[in-house]
Amino acid sequence: MKLEIIKMALESLLANKTRTILSMLGIIIGVSTVIAVFAIGQGAKKAVDDQFQGLSANSILVMAMRGKTESSKLKTADSKVIVENCQHISSATAVIQENMAVSFESEDGTFGILGVENNYFEMSNIEIDKGRLISEEDMDNNEKAAVLGSGVAETLFLEDEEIIGKNIKINGKTIEVIGIVKETGRSMGKSSLDDSVFLPNSMAEKSILGSKAFIMIFTIADDVENIEIASKEIVSSLRTEHQLRDSQADDFRIMDAGAMVGAAQDAAALMSLLLTAIAAITLLVSGIGIMNVMFVTVAERTKEIGIAKAIGGKRGDILSQFLLESVVLSMIGGVIGIIIGNSVIFIFRNTELITLAPSLIGIIIGFSFSVLVGVFFGFYPALKASRLDPVDALRSE
Amino acid sequence: MDSDSSNIRLFNVSKRYGAKYALKDVSLDIKKGEFVALMGESGCGKTTLLNIIGCLHPLTDGEYFLDGENIGEVRDDYTLAFIRNKMMGFIFQQFNLFSRLTALKNVALPALYAGTEKGIREEKATSLMKSVNIEDRASHKPTELSGGQQQRVSICRSLINNPDIILADEPTGALDSKSGIEIMEIFIDLKKKNKTIIMVTHTAEVAKYADRIIFMRDGKAVNNNYKLTSNY
Ligand SMILES: Nc1ncnc2c1ncn2[C@@H]1O[C@H](COP(=O)(O)OP(=O)(O)OP(=O)(O)O)[C@@H](O)[C@H]1O
Ligand SMILES: [Mg+2]
């Protein structure tokens, strides 16, 4: 019985293809927006997680002022200044970063080049897999030594190849591989740690990256409670070190882990909120559109309703017939919306533009919404249809 | 009156639209298996009377007994729909078939409303269509059928739930006389199967097939028992 009514609903929707497609459009846009909202939300969460994973809550980051890298006096040696002058900072390490081509024999690739201090690995929870990490002597001697991320080793070398002791080339300079670190799955800024080459920063600065590379100083406060005081200490020690007058602004900026994660999450949440509002409005408008179309359909089929009643159709039969039509309409729109939404996610999933992750909850919610819109906005027209007076309905043309 | 043998009995039934009476104090008694024609000039209330008998309309005044049961006061949609579905079959001048459904599905529709299983209702529909020689048109849409064929489809539809009463509002009104006669022959067959038939018509040619004629004027039944000499 139900199957036949679904078939009849489909047939009547097919009889009016243009109208059906037009009235579906709103639902399609609404549901694909819902899918996108969840993908963006999920993606942002993933991006924040990836970026800040391994960063403890008492980390404080010092960087050159955005867009003023050149005029900033921030230098790798400032990490020593910070540890020595700031009471509440327990450790600090400077990192310089740039992307560069790296080659071994005929294999090559572009990777993140990180000039680090020997304490970097411990502070970032990076563990050695083969060979050894960069030592204090390597630092002092400006040793041309490199520790490879797991991805770099995979790209440049064969699986069973003996890598330690081999010479790779970075920017034309020959560097010896002294170690390979374990896979981390983490990233720093835009580049993955697994796709990075770690060099002693003194050597990297002098021979490879130059002094214009992007500098960051990771510091760790002795306690989460002391983040604020520690930040103030960093500011005053660096201002003294950089010999800034009172009238001059800081030539560096400071971010603590909590603020960074919070800012990233806030941005993602705001984006989601905006899109949710758009999706809600689109679904509302599409619902009104469906209601409108259903009223037109009921008006057009008034005579049919009269006939149906004359041959024994109950109010419930007529109500469910029209309700089903609007639900089928919105459901098909919902499915198309899910397909379009996920295709868009698939296309943009790995672009620099935005991080997107398909979300099952998004699909479920998108689909439920489409059904809900069909039921909610189809109900009133269907109810009106079912309540028509049979004789009046029969009389209409 | 003996209500046991009465299929349909109306007592002083009135139907009012605003201040105007479309029916005024109509009383009649139709026995099971009777074939009755309703005649009278346009606007005299024939369709209104048929709609009241068919439970499409509530009556304003009076009493309506169906198989001895007073149903004039019934307003419940479920009961009224049940009566229309199982106890009556409607046939219209303009056939009133669903244009999107095939002939077979049109015939089977009242059985769908009755909750009959698909296989059973389509089997019934097919055998009914066979009995009026239109089984070869079963998978066609109404627009692909002639008027006479469409009317036979609608007769099959009225019979699918095996009701006792057939209500036909000018069933030959849109047909040529040859097709009209074919329809009347089907009605005679139905009468033989003990169906009660109430038929509105404007033409004596058609009315003469009935057992008796009820004449109406200005919402009143003026002659309840007129008989044309039949030549069948
Ligand atoms: N919904 C309505 N509202 C107001 N008046 C109505 C309504 N339906 C019918 N009438 C009036 O009731 C009277 C009877 O109408 P009815 O349709 O029963 O006539 P009829 O005998 O079937 O006529 P015809 O032979 O033309 O079909 C007419 O005067 C008509 O104008
Ligand atoms: Mg009439």
Short mmCIF file of C-alpha atoms in Angstrom, two decimals, chain A residues 1-2 4-5 7-8 11-12 15 301 303-318 321 325 386 389-392 394-395, chain B residues 17 48 51 55-58 77-78 81-82 84-85 90 92 94 96-101 105-106 109-110 112-115 118 121-122 157 161:
data_model
loop_
_atom_site.label_atom_id
_atom_site.label_comp_id
_atom_site.label_asym_id
_atom_site.label_seq_id
_atom_site.Cartn_x
_atom_site.Cartn_y
_atom_site.Cartn_z
CA MET A 1 0.00 0.00 0.00
CA LYS A 2 2.66 2.48 1.05
CA GLU A 4 2.10 2.31 -4.38
CA ILE A 5 1.56 5.73 -2.79
CA LYS A 7 5.21 5.48 -6.63
CA MET A 8 2.25 7.79 -7.23
CA GLU A 11 5.03 9.93 -10.81
CA SER A 12 3.34 13.21 -10.04
CA ALA A 15 4.99 14.91 -14.39
CA ARG A 301 -5.37 18.73 -8.30
CA LYS A 303 -10.68 17.84 -8.83
CA GLU A 304 -8.54 14.73 -8.29
CA ILE A 305 -8.95 15.15 -4.55
CA GLY A 306 -12.74 15.23 -5.05
CA ILE A 307 -12.60 12.06 -7.13
CA ALA A 308 -10.36 10.35 -4.60
CA LYS A 309 -12.88 11.14 -1.86
CA ALA A 310 -15.82 9.99 -3.98
CA ILE A 311 -14.22 6.59 -4.52
CA GLY A 312 -13.44 6.15 -0.84
CA GLY A 313 -10.18 7.94 -0.14
CA LYS A 314 -9.95 8.90 3.52
CA ARG A 315 -8.56 12.21 4.74
CA GLY A 316 -5.53 10.29 5.96
CA ASP A 317 -4.97 8.81 2.48
CA ILE A 318 -5.00 12.24 0.87
CA GLN A 321 -0.29 11.27 -0.45
CA GLU A 325 5.09 14.10 -2.27
CA SER A 386 -7.38 16.42 2.97
CA ASP A 389 -15.19 19.37 0.70
CA PRO A 390 -15.60 16.47 -1.75
CA VAL A 391 -18.48 18.01 -3.68
CA ASP A 392 -16.79 21.41 -4.01
CA LEU A 394 -15.48 17.56 -7.70
CA ARG A 395 -17.18 20.65 -9.06
CA TYR B 17 -27.14 26.25 0.20
CA THR B 48 -27.41 17.08 -5.11
CA ASN B 51 -24.33 13.25 -3.68
CA CYS B 55 -22.43 10.39 1.42
CA LEU B 56 -20.45 13.17 -0.26
CA HIS B 57 -22.70 15.76 1.35
CA PRO B 58 -24.22 16.12 4.76
CA ASP B 77 -14.75 11.08 7.85
CA TYR B 78 -13.54 7.56 8.47
CA ALA B 81 -15.11 7.23 3.48
CA PHE B 82 -15.70 3.59 4.36
CA ARG B 84 -18.20 5.47 -0.17
CA ASN B 85 -15.41 2.98 -0.58
CA PHE B 90 -19.62 6.40 -8.35
CA PHE B 92 -19.56 10.37 -13.57
CA GLN B 94 -16.90 13.10 -17.48
CA ASN B 96 -13.20 11.42 -13.77
CA LEU B 97 -10.31 9.04 -14.20
CA PHE B 98 -6.81 9.90 -12.97
CA SER B 99 -4.90 10.99 -16.06
CA ARG B 100 -1.50 9.95 -14.69
CA LEU B 101 -2.56 6.39 -13.87
CA LYS B 105 -4.42 1.36 -11.75
CA ASN B 106 -7.50 3.58 -12.03
CA LEU B 109 -7.49 2.59 -6.82
CA PRO B 110 -10.56 2.14 -4.55
CA LEU B 112 -5.85 0.47 -2.72
CA TYR B 113 -7.80 2.80 -0.43
CA ALA B 114 -9.51 -0.26 1.05
CA GLY B 115 -6.11 -1.72 1.87
CA LYS B 118 -1.58 -5.30 -4.79
CA ARG B 121 -6.60 -5.88 -6.41
CA GLU B 122 -4.93 -6.00 -9.81
CA ARG B 157 -13.57 1.18 -10.83
CA ASN B 161 -14.84 -3.28 -3.96
#
